[in-house]
Amino acid sequence: MADLIDAYDTLMDDDLGGRVGDSRVALACEMYALEELRRDGRYRVYDLRVAYGTDGTPAPNDGTPGNETRDVTSSEKDMSPRVGVMYEIEPHPDDSVWDLKRHLQDTYGAEWGLVGRRKSRDGISSGWELLSPDGAIMSYHLFLHTYRIKKFDVIHAVVGRFYENR
């Protein structure tokens, strides 16, 4: 069977593995803690502070799910990520994760090394995932309010470096 697939790929000048998809980043996000991914040279972790309430999104505490603010305790401050750069994003609580990924890819794709990667049929580059504040992989078909993301929470983009220098 492998010979047939190789022959087809040769004839079609294509890459079946790329069409099937690359789940290495998702697997790593399931297996390792965020800090372990930060230290691993195969991944880059970008921290994104959610800033609801600007640029046309509902004002804080207007009853929109996920738009509530919360006080940050001193223990949470101690646990907050130690990063050099914090990106501030302004999604709407009703945006889907897919919408957010598309926006992030359009805005930061070149900076994050997403340009030139194989794209899904929906136009999202392969090899990166979004993680909720608690470190869970965010499913593309769900909405931000599903994850109970509050104003000023930090979500994370984990980008595999497997495609660099190709």
Coordinates of C-alpha atoms in Angstrom, one line a residue:
M1 CA 0.0 0.0 0.0
A2 CA 2.8 2.4 0.8
D3 CA 4.3 1.9 -2.7
L4 CA 0.9 2.8 -4.2
I5 CA 0.7 6.0 -2.2
D6 CA 4.3 6.9 -3.1
A7 CA 3.6 6.2 -6.8
Y8 CA 0.5 8.4 -6.7
D9 CA 2.4 11.2 -5.0
T10 CA 5.1 11.0 -7.6
L11 CA 2.6 11.1 -10.5
M12 CA 0.6 13.9 -9.0
D13 CA 3.7 15.8 -7.8
D14 CA 2.0 16.1 -4.4
D15 CA 2.5 15.4 -0.7
L16 CA -0.1 13.1 0.8
G17 CA 1.3 13.6 4.3
G18 CA 0.7 17.4 4.0
R19 CA -2.8 16.9 2.7
V20 CA -3.6 14.6 5.7
G21 CA -2.4 17.2 8.1
D22 CA 0.2 17.7 10.7
S23 CA -0.8 17.1 14.3
R24 CA 2.7 17.4 15.9
V25 CA 1.9 20.7 17.6
A26 CA -1.5 19.5 18.9
L27 CA 0.1 16.4 20.3
A28 CA 2.9 18.4 22.0
C29 CA 0.3 20.7 23.5
E30 CA -1.5 17.7 25.0
M31 CA 1.7 16.1 26.3
Y32 CA 3.7 19.0 27.7
A33 CA 3.1 21.9 29.9
L34 CA 3.2 25.4 28.5
E35 CA 6.6 26.2 30.1
E36 CA 8.0 23.0 28.7
L37 CA 6.9 24.1 25.2
R38 CA 8.6 27.5 25.8
R39 CA 11.9 25.8 26.6
D40 CA 11.7 23.4 23.7
G41 CA 13.4 24.8 20.6
R42 CA 10.9 23.1 18.3
Y43 CA 8.1 25.5 19.3
R44 CA 7.5 29.2 19.8
V45 CA 4.9 30.3 22.3
Y46 CA 3.3 33.7 21.8
D47 CA 1.2 35.2 24.6
L48 CA -2.0 37.1 23.7
R49 CA -3.8 39.3 26.2
V50 CA -7.5 39.5 25.4
A51 CA -8.8 43.0 25.4
Y52 CA -12.6 42.9 25.0
G53 CA -14.4 46.2 25.0
T54 CA -12.6 48.2 22.3
D55 CA -12.9 48.6 18.6
G56 CA -16.6 48.0 18.4
T57 CA -16.8 45.1 20.9
P58 CA -19.3 45.4 23.8
A59 CA -18.3 47.5 26.7
P60 CA -17.2 45.6 29.9
N61 CA -19.9 44.2 32.1
D62 CA -22.7 44.7 29.6
G63 CA -23.9 41.1 30.1
T64 CA -22.2 39.6 27.1
P65 CA -20.8 36.2 28.0
G66 CA -17.1 36.3 28.4
N67 CA -17.0 40.1 28.6
E68 CA -16.8 40.3 32.3
T69 CA -13.6 41.6 33.9
R70 CA -12.0 40.0 36.8
D71 CA -9.6 41.0 39.5
V72 CA -6.2 39.4 39.3
T73 CA -5.0 38.0 42.6
S74 CA -1.4 38.2 43.7
S75 CA -1.0 34.4 43.4
E76 CA -2.2 34.7 39.7
K77 CA 0.3 37.5 39.1
D78 CA 3.0 35.1 40.4
M79 CA 1.8 32.4 38.0
S80 CA 1.5 34.7 35.0
P81 CA 3.8 33.9 32.1
R82 CA 7.2 35.5 32.2
V83 CA 7.5 36.7 28.6
G84 CA 9.3 39.5 26.8
V85 CA 6.4 40.3 24.4
M86 CA 2.7 40.3 25.1
Y87 CA 0.5 40.8 22.1
E88 CA -2.8 42.5 22.8
I89 CA -5.8 41.3 20.7
E90 CA -9.3 42.6 20.5
P91 CA -11.7 39.8 19.5
H92 CA -15.4 39.6 20.3
P93 CA -16.6 37.0 22.8
D94 CA -18.8 35.6 20.1
D95 CA -15.9 35.1 17.6
S96 CA -15.1 31.5 16.8
V97 CA -11.6 30.2 17.4
W98 CA -11.3 29.8 13.7
D99 CA -12.1 33.5 13.2
L100 CA -9.5 34.4 15.7
K101 CA -6.9 32.1 14.1
R102 CA -7.6 33.6 10.7
H103 CA -7.2 37.1 12.1
L104 CA -4.0 36.2 14.0
Q105 CA -2.6 34.5 10.9
D106 CA -3.3 37.6 8.7
T107 CA -1.8 40.0 11.3
Y108 CA 1.2 38.0 12.6
G109 CA 1.7 35.3 10.1
A110 CA 4.9 36.6 8.7
E111 CA 6.4 37.4 12.1
W112 CA 5.4 34.0 13.5
G113 CA 6.7 32.0 10.5
L114 CA 3.3 30.9 9.2
V115 CA 3.9 32.2 5.6
G116 CA 4.5 29.5 3.1
R117 CA 3.1 26.7 5.1
R118 CA 0.5 24.3 3.7
K119 CA -3.0 25.6 4.4
S120 CA -6.2 23.8 5.3
R121 CA -9.1 24.0 2.9
D122 CA -10.3 26.9 5.2
G123 CA -7.1 28.8 4.7
I124 CA -5.4 28.3 8.1
S125 CA -1.7 27.5 8.0
S126 CA -0.7 24.1 9.5
G127 CA 1.5 23.6 12.5
W128 CA 0.1 25.9 15.1
E129 CA -2.6 25.9 17.9
L130 CA -4.3 28.2 20.2
L131 CA -4.4 27.4 23.9
S132 CA -6.9 28.7 26.4
P133 CA -5.7 30.3 29.7
D134 CA -5.8 26.9 31.4
G135 CA -3.6 25.4 28.6
A136 CA -6.3 23.4 26.7
I137 CA -6.3 23.3 22.9
M138 CA -9.0 25.6 21.6
S139 CA -11.2 23.8 19.0
Y140 CA -11.7 25.9 15.9
H141 CA -15.5 25.4 15.7
L142 CA -16.2 26.7 19.2
F143 CA -16.5 30.3 20.3
L144 CA -14.3 32.3 22.7
H145 CA -17.1 32.6 25.3
T146 CA -17.2 28.8 25.4
Y147 CA -13.8 28.8 27.1
R148 CA -15.0 31.5 29.6
I149 CA -12.2 33.8 28.5
K150 CA -12.5 37.1 30.4
K151 CA -11.1 40.5 29.6
F152 CA -7.3 40.6 30.3
D153 CA -7.0 36.8 30.2
V154 CA -4.0 35.5 28.4
I155 CA -4.3 32.8 25.7
H156 CA -1.3 31.3 23.9
A157 CA -0.4 30.6 20.3
V158 CA 2.0 27.6 20.0
V159 CA 3.8 27.5 16.6
G160 CA 5.8 24.6 15.5
R161 CA 9.2 25.4 14.0
F162 CA 9.2 22.3 11.8
Y163 CA 8.7 24.3 8.6
E164 CA 11.4 26.9 9.1
N165 CA 14.3 27.1 6.7
R166 CA 12.6 24.9 4.0

